[in-house]
């Protein structure tokens, strides 16, 4: 087989799993602030979720994001780049983090997403990762 025809198989393909992006939206004003007991408890809860996802073999990646005020939105129109401070979209909930999960289907990914602590105050989008 020529090298052009060879393709690396990933574990999720071998066991028929798909990747899903979980976008976490929540009001930043409702999040615990660093240095508070609530922040310590929140981090412990997220640690437990990570351990569960890892134990299931579902965790691929995930991180919290900095405050939406720290964002730079980039638009290119007519070949010209225009950067603006702040999030691309203003809303009551801000993008606060993400996970990439390997799951059997979108229903399983949504069930796992529901265990993420911010689900109690926010809204999550679960989307399949496009694979060619």
mmCIF file of C-alpha atoms in Angstrom:
data_model
loop_
_atom_site.group_PDB
_atom_site.id
_atom_site.type_symbol
_atom_site.label_atom_id
_atom_site.label_comp_id
_atom_site.label_asym_id
_atom_site.label_seq_id
_atom_site.Cartn_x
_atom_site.Cartn_y
_atom_site.Cartn_z
ATOM 1 C CA UNK A 1 0.000 0.000 0.000
ATOM 2 C CA UNK A 2 1.397 3.403 -0.922
ATOM 3 C CA UNK A 3 1.975 5.972 1.796
ATOM 4 C CA UNK A 4 -0.721 8.146 0.188
ATOM 5 C CA UNK A 5 -3.292 5.427 0.818
ATOM 6 C CA UNK A 6 -2.231 4.628 4.381
ATOM 7 C CA UNK A 7 -4.124 6.386 7.090
ATOM 8 C CA UNK A 8 -3.480 6.257 10.786
ATOM 9 C CA UNK A 9 -6.355 4.752 12.739
ATOM 10 C CA UNK A 10 -7.178 6.381 16.022
ATOM 11 C CA UNK A 11 -8.513 4.438 18.989
ATOM 12 C CA UNK A 12 -11.901 6.161 18.760
ATOM 13 C CA UNK A 13 -12.249 4.882 15.164
ATOM 14 C CA UNK A 14 -11.324 1.323 16.082
ATOM 15 C CA UNK A 15 -13.904 1.099 18.844
ATOM 16 C CA UNK A 16 -16.434 3.240 16.965
ATOM 17 C CA UNK A 17 -16.357 6.256 19.247
ATOM 18 C CA UNK A 18 -16.830 9.830 18.089
ATOM 19 C CA UNK A 19 -15.467 13.095 19.396
ATOM 20 C CA UNK A 20 -17.799 15.771 20.720
ATOM 21 C CA UNK A 21 -17.042 19.371 21.642
ATOM 22 C CA UNK A 22 -18.842 20.571 24.749
ATOM 23 C CA UNK A 23 -18.997 24.371 24.874
ATOM 24 C CA UNK A 24 -19.731 25.671 28.369
ATOM 25 C CA UNK A 25 -21.750 28.880 28.634
ATOM 26 C CA UNK A 26 -22.632 30.473 31.969
ATOM 27 C CA UNK A 27 -22.989 33.942 33.447
ATOM 28 C CA UNK A 28 -19.494 34.903 34.575
ATOM 29 C CA UNK A 29 -21.018 36.891 37.435
ATOM 30 C CA UNK A 30 -22.352 33.627 38.922
ATOM 31 C CA UNK A 31 -18.946 31.894 39.013
ATOM 32 C CA UNK A 32 -16.971 31.500 42.222
ATOM 33 C CA UNK A 33 -14.075 33.936 42.614
ATOM 34 C CA UNK A 34 -10.483 32.763 43.227
ATOM 35 C CA UNK A 35 -9.469 32.800 46.874
ATOM 36 C CA UNK A 36 -12.940 31.970 48.194
ATOM 37 C CA UNK A 37 -14.104 28.722 49.796
ATOM 38 C CA UNK A 38 -16.640 28.445 46.952
ATOM 39 C CA UNK A 39 -13.793 28.504 44.422
ATOM 40 C CA UNK A 40 -12.004 25.684 46.263
ATOM 41 C CA UNK A 41 -15.215 23.638 46.302
ATOM 42 C CA UNK A 42 -15.827 24.386 42.611
ATOM 43 C CA UNK A 43 -12.318 23.197 41.688
ATOM 44 C CA UNK A 44 -12.825 20.002 43.662
ATOM 45 C CA UNK A 45 -16.096 19.366 41.814
ATOM 46 C CA UNK A 46 -14.412 19.902 38.436
ATOM 47 C CA UNK A 47 -11.580 17.594 39.526
ATOM 48 C CA UNK A 48 -14.108 14.856 40.292
ATOM 49 C CA UNK A 49 -15.714 15.313 36.852
ATOM 50 C CA UNK A 50 -12.301 15.090 35.188
ATOM 51 C CA UNK A 51 -11.520 11.871 37.102
ATOM 52 C CA UNK A 52 -14.850 10.369 36.030
ATOM 53 C CA UNK A 53 -14.341 11.327 32.368
ATOM 54 C CA UNK A 54 -10.766 9.986 32.431
ATOM 55 C CA UNK A 55 -11.832 6.723 34.096
ATOM 56 C CA UNK A 56 -14.455 6.212 31.375
ATOM 57 C CA UNK A 57 -11.870 6.936 28.666
ATOM 58 C CA UNK A 58 -13.982 9.870 27.466
ATOM 59 C CA UNK A 59 -11.669 12.790 28.273
ATOM 60 C CA UNK A 60 -9.681 14.136 25.324
ATOM 61 C CA UNK A 61 -9.159 17.779 26.293
ATOM 62 C CA UNK A 62 -10.714 20.560 28.298
ATOM 63 C CA UNK A 63 -9.881 23.837 29.958
ATOM 64 C CA UNK A 64 -11.542 26.829 31.547
ATOM 65 C CA UNK A 65 -11.262 30.100 29.631
ATOM 66 C CA UNK A 66 -10.266 33.538 30.835
ATOM 67 C CA UNK A 67 -12.917 36.189 31.347
ATOM 68 C CA UNK A 68 -14.828 37.248 28.237
ATOM 69 C CA UNK A 69 -13.556 40.798 28.746
ATOM 70 C CA UNK A 70 -10.053 39.479 27.976
ATOM 71 C CA UNK A 71 -11.120 38.195 24.533
ATOM 72 C CA UNK A 72 -10.083 39.672 21.209
ATOM 73 C CA UNK A 73 -12.590 39.169 18.413
ATOM 74 C CA UNK A 74 -11.031 38.972 14.962
ATOM 75 C CA UNK A 75 -12.915 39.666 11.750
ATOM 76 C CA UNK A 76 -11.524 39.784 8.223
ATOM 77 C CA UNK A 77 -13.645 41.587 5.643
ATOM 78 C CA UNK A 78 -12.440 42.572 2.202
ATOM 79 C CA UNK A 79 -9.004 41.258 3.115
ATOM 80 C CA UNK A 80 -8.724 43.636 6.078
ATOM 81 C CA UNK A 81 -8.326 42.344 9.617
ATOM 82 C CA UNK A 82 -10.297 44.158 12.307
ATOM 83 C CA UNK A 83 -9.664 43.242 15.933
ATOM 84 C CA UNK A 84 -12.033 44.364 18.681
ATOM 85 C CA UNK A 85 -11.828 43.898 22.425
ATOM 86 C CA UNK A 86 -14.336 41.579 24.023
ATOM 87 C CA UNK A 87 -16.335 38.524 22.996
ATOM 88 C CA UNK A 88 -17.691 38.062 19.473
ATOM 89 C CA UNK A 89 -21.261 37.950 20.787
ATOM 90 C CA UNK A 90 -22.767 39.753 23.759
ATOM 91 C CA UNK A 91 -25.184 37.620 25.773
ATOM 92 C CA UNK A 92 -26.337 36.858 29.298
ATOM 93 C CA UNK A 93 -24.074 33.768 29.301
ATOM 94 C CA UNK A 94 -20.431 33.786 28.299
ATOM 95 C CA UNK A 95 -18.210 31.013 26.944
ATOM 96 C CA UNK A 96 -16.377 29.884 30.093
ATOM 97 C CA UNK A 97 -14.679 26.683 28.951
ATOM 98 C CA UNK A 98 -14.773 23.580 26.816
ATOM 99 C CA UNK A 99 -14.311 19.836 26.811
ATOM 100 C CA UNK A 100 -13.608 17.431 23.983
ATOM 101 C CA UNK A 101 -15.054 14.013 24.796
ATOM 102 C CA UNK A 102 -14.949 10.641 23.043
ATOM 103 C CA UNK A 103 -18.329 9.001 23.345
ATOM 104 C CA UNK A 104 -20.412 6.370 21.608
ATOM 105 C CA UNK A 105 -22.936 8.995 20.498
ATOM 106 C CA UNK A 106 -24.183 12.526 21.109
ATOM 107 C CA UNK A 107 -26.654 11.341 23.736
ATOM 108 C CA UNK A 108 -23.836 9.915 25.856
ATOM 109 C CA UNK A 109 -21.816 13.121 25.408
ATOM 110 C CA UNK A 110 -24.827 15.176 26.557
ATOM 111 C CA UNK A 111 -25.316 12.904 29.582
ATOM 112 C CA UNK A 112 -21.677 13.394 30.582
ATOM 113 C CA UNK A 113 -21.934 17.157 29.961
ATOM 114 C CA UNK A 114 -24.853 17.296 32.383
ATOM 115 C CA UNK A 115 -22.469 16.221 35.188
ATOM 116 C CA UNK A 116 -20.216 19.273 34.700
ATOM 117 C CA UNK A 117 -20.746 21.620 37.681
ATOM 118 C CA UNK A 118 -21.605 24.736 35.636
ATOM 119 C CA UNK A 119 -24.593 22.887 34.146
ATOM 120 C CA UNK A 120 -26.516 24.042 37.215
ATOM 121 C CA UNK A 121 -26.138 27.716 36.220
ATOM 122 C CA UNK A 122 -25.457 27.682 32.483
ATOM 123 C CA UNK A 123 -26.149 26.147 29.109
ATOM 124 C CA UNK A 124 -23.917 23.731 27.241
ATOM 125 C CA UNK A 125 -23.705 23.009 23.541
ATOM 126 C CA UNK A 126 -22.682 19.473 22.565
ATOM 127 C CA UNK A 127 -21.536 19.240 18.953
ATOM 128 C CA UNK A 128 -19.954 16.448 16.971
ATOM 129 C CA UNK A 129 -16.392 17.153 15.857
ATOM 130 C CA UNK A 130 -16.283 17.013 12.069
ATOM 131 C CA UNK A 131 -14.147 14.125 10.851
ATOM 132 C CA UNK A 132 -13.133 13.698 7.218
#
